[in-house]
PDB file of C-alpha atoms in Angstrom:
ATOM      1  CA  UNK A   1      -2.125 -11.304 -44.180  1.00 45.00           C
ATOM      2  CA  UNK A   2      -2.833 -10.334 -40.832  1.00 46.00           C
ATOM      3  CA  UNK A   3      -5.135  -7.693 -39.019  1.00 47.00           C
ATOM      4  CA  UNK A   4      -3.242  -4.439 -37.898  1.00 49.00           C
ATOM      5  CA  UNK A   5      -5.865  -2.670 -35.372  1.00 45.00           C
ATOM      6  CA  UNK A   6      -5.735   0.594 -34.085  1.00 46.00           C
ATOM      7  CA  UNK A   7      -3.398   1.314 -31.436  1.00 49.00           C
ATOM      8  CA  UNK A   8      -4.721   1.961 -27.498  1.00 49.00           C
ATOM      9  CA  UNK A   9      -7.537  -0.412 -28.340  1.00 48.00           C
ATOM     10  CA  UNK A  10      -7.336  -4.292 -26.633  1.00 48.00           C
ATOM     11  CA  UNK A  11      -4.323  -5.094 -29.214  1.00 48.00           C
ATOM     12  CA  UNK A  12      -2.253  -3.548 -31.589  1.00 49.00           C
ATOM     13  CA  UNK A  13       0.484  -4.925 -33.819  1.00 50.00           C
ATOM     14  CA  UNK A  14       4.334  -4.864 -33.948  1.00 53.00           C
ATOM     15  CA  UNK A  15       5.994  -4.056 -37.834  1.00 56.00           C
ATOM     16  CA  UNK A  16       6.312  -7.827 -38.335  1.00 56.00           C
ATOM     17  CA  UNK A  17       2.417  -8.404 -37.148  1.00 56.00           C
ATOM     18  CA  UNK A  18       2.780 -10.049 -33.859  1.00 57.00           C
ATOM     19  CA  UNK A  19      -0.350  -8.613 -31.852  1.00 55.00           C
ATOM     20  CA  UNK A  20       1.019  -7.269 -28.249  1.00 56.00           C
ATOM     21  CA  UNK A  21      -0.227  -5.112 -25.475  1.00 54.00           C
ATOM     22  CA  UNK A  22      -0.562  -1.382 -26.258  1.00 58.00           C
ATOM     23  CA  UNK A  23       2.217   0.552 -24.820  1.00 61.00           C
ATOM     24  CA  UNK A  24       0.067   2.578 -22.558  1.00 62.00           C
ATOM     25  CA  UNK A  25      -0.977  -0.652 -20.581  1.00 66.00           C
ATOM     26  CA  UNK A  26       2.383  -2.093 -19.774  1.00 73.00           C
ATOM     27  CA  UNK A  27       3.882   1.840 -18.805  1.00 79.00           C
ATOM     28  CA  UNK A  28       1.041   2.838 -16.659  1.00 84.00           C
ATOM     29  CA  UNK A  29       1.712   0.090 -13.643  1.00 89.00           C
ATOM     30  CA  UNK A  30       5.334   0.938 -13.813  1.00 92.00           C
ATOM     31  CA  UNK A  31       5.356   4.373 -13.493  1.00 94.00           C
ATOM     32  CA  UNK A  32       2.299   3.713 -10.408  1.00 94.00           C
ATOM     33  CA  UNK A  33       4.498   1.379  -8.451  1.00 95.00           C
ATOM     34  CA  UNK A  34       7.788   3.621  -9.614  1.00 96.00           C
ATOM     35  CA  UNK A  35       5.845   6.496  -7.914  1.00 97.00           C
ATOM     36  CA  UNK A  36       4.906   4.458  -4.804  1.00 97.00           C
ATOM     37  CA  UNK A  37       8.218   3.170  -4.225  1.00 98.00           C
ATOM     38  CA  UNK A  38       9.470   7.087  -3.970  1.00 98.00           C
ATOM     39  CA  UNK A  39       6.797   7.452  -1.590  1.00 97.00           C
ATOM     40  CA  UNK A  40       7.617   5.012   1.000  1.00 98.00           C
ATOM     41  CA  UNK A  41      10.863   6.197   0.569  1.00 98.00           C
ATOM     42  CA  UNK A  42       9.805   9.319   1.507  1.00 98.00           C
ATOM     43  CA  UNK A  43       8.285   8.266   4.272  1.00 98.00           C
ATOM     44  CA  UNK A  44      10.732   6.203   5.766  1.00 98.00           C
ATOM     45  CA  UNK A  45      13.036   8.952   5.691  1.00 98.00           C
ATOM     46  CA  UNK A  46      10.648  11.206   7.315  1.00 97.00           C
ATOM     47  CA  UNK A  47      10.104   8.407   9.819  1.00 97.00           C
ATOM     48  CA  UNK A  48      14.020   7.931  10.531  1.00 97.00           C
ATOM     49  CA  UNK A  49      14.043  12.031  11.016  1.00 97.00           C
ATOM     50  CA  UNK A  50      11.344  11.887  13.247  1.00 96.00           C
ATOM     51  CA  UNK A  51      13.344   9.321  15.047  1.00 96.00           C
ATOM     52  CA  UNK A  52      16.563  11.031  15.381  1.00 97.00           C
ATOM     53  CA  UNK A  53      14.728  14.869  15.990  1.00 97.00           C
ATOM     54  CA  UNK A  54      12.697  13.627  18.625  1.00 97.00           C
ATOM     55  CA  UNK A  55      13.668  10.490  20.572  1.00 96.00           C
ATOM     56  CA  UNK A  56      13.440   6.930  21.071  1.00 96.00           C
ATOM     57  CA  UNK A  57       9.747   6.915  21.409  1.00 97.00           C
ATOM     58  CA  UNK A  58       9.193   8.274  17.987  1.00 97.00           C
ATOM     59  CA  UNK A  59      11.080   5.746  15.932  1.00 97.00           C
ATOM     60  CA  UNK A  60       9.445   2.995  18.468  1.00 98.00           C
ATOM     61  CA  UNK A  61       6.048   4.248  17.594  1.00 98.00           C
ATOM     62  CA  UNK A  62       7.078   4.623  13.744  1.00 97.00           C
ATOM     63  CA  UNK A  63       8.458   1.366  13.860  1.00 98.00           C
ATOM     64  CA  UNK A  64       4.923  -0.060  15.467  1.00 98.00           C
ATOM     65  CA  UNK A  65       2.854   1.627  12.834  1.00 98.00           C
ATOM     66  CA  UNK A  66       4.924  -0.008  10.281  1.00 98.00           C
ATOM     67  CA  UNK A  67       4.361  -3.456  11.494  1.00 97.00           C
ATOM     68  CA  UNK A  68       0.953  -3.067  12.700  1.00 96.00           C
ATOM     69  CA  UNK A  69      -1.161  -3.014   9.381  1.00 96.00           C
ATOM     70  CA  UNK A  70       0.072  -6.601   8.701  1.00 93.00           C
ATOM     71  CA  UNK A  71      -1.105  -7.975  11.871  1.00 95.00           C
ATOM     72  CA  UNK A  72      -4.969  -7.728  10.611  1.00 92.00           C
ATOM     73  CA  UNK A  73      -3.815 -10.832   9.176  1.00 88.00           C
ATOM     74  CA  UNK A  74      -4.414 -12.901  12.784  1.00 89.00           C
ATOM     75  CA  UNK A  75      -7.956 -12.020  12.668  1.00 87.00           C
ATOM     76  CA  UNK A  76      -9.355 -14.988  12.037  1.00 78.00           C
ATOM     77  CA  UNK A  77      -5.998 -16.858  11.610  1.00 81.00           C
ATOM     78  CA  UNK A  78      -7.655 -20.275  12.973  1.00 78.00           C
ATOM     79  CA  UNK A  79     -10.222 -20.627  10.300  1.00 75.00           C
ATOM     80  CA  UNK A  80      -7.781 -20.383   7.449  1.00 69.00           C
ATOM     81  CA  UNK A  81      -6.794 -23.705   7.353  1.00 75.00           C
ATOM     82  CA  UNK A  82      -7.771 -24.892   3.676  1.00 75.00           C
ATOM     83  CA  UNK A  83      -7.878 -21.451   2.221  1.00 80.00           C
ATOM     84  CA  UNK A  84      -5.937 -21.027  -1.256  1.00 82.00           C
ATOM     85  CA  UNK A  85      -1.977 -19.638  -0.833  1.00 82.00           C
ATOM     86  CA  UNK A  86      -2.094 -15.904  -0.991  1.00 82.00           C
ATOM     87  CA  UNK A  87      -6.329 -15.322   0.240  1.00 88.00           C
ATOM     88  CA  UNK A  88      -6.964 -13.834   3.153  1.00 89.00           C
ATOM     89  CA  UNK A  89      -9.331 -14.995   5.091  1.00 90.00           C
ATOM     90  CA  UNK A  90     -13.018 -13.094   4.530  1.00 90.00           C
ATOM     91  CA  UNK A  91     -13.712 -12.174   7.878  1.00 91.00           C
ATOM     92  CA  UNK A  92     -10.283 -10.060   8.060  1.00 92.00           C
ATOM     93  CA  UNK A  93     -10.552  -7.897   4.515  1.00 94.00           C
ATOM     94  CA  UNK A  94     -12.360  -5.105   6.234  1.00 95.00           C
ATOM     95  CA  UNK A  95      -9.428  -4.668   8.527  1.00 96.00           C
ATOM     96  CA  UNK A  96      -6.831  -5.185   6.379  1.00 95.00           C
ATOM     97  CA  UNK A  97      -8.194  -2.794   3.726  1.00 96.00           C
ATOM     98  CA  UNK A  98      -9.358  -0.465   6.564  1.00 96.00           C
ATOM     99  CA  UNK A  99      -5.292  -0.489   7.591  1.00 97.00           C
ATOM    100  CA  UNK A 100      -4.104  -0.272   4.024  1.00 97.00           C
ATOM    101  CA  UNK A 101      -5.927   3.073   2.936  1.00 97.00           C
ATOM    102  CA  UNK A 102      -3.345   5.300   2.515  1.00 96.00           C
ATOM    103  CA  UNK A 103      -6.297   8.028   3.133  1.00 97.00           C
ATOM    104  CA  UNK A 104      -6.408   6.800   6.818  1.00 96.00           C
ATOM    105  CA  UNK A 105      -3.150   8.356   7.607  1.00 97.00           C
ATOM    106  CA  UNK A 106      -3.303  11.143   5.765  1.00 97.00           C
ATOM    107  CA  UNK A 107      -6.065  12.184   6.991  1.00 96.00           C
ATOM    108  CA  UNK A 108      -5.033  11.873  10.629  1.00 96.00           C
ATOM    109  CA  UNK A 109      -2.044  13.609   9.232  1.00 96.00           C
ATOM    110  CA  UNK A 110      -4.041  16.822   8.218  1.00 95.00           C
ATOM    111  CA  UNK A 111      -6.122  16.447  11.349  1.00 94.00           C
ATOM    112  CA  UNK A 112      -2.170  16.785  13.713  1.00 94.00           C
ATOM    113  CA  UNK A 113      -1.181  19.639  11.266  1.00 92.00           C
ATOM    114  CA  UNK A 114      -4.114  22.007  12.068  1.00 94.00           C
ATOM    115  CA  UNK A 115      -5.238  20.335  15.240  1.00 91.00           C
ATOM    116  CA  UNK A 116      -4.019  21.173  18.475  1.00 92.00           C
ATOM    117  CA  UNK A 117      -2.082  18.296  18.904  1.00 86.00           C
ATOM    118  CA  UNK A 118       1.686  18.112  18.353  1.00 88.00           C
ATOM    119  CA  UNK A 119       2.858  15.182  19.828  1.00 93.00           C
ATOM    120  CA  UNK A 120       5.540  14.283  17.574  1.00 94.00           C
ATOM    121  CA  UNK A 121       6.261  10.718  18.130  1.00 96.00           C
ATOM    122  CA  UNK A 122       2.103  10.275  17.214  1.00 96.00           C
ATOM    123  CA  UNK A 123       3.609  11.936  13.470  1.00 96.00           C
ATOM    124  CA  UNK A 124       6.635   9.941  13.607  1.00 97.00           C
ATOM    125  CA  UNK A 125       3.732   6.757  13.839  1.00 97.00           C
ATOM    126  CA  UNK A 126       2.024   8.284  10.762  1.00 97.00           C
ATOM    127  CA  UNK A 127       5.287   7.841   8.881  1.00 98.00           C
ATOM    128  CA  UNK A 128       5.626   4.546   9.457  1.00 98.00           C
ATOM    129  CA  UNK A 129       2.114   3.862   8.453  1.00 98.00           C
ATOM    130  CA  UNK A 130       2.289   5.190   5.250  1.00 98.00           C
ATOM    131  CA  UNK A 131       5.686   3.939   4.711  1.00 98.00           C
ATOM    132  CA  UNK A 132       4.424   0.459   5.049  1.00 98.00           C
ATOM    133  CA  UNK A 133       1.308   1.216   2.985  1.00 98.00           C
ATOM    134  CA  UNK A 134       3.685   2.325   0.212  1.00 98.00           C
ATOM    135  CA  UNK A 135       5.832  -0.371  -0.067  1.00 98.00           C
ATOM    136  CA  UNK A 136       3.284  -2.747  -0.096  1.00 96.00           C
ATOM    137  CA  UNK A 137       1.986  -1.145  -3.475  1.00 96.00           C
ATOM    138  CA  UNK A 138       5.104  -0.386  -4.864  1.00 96.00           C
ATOM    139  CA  UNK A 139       5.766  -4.206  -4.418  1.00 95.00           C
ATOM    140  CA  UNK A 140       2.463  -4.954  -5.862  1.00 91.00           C
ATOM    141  CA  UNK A 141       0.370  -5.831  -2.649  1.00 92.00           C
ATOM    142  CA  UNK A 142      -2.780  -3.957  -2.942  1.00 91.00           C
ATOM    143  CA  UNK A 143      -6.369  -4.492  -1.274  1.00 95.00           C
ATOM    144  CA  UNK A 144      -8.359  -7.489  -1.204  1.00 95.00           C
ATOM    145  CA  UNK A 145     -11.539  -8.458  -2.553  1.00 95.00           C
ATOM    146  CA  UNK A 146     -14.574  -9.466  -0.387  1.00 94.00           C
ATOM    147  CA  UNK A 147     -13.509 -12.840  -0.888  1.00 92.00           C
ATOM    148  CA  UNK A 148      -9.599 -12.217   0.146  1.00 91.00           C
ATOM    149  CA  UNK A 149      -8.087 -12.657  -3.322  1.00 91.00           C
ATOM    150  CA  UNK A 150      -6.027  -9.319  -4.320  1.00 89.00           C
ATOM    151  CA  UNK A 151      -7.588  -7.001  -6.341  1.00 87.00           C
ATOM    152  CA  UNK A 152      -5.995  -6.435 -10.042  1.00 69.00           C
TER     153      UNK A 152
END
């Protein structure tokens, strides 16, 4: 005989009373990187619009911005020799996770909106920013611990 618990606590049992994952737990990450994927999709769209609406310099500085937050990577670059595949090196998480905030952007977003700034291509970079910070969570690259390892 074997133990049925409860569902939504650590483990719950199928009909024939194999113990597997509660529903909620294997949904919830789905629908999060689902959702984050239709962001950057979003925003590369707005990005391309900014592009076309407003001129080469726009969809070079959206293009920029999308590159840029993966070049906090170099900092440091010479000491990672030896380092496990897929840590970052320590000295360079506060950049990268300072660059991977999708708050970062927005805010600077709300700050152009009712600021007296309207530069477009600078709102054509935003895009691009949080394109890039999008697709790296829909494709399950999120922020790093202190010690570089990504965070669960």
């Amino acid at each position: 005989m074997s133990t049925i618990t409860a569902p939504g606590t650590a483990e719950a049992a199928d009909a024939d009373g194999t113990a597997t994952a509660p529903r909620r737990r294997r949904v919830l990450p789905v629908a999060r990187r689902t959702a984050w994927l239709l962001n950057a999709l979003f925003w590369s769209a707005f990005a391309v619009l900014e592009a076309v609406n407003h001129g080469w310099l726009a969809g070079l500085l959206a293009v920029a911005f999308f590159i840029a937050p993966d070049l906090t990577f170099l900092v440091g670059i010479g000491e990672a020799r030896g380092m496990a595949k897929g840590r970052l090196q320590p000295r360079a998480v506060p950049y990268y996770n300072t660059a991977h905030r999708a708050l970062v952007p927005l805010a600077l977003m709300t700050l152009y909106a009712f600021g007296p700034v309207t530069w477009a291509p600078a709102f054509a970079a935003l895009c691009g920013w949080l394109a890039h910070i999008s697709y790296d969570r829909a494709f399950g690259y999120g922020l790093r611990t202190k010690e570089g390892f990504q965070r669960d």
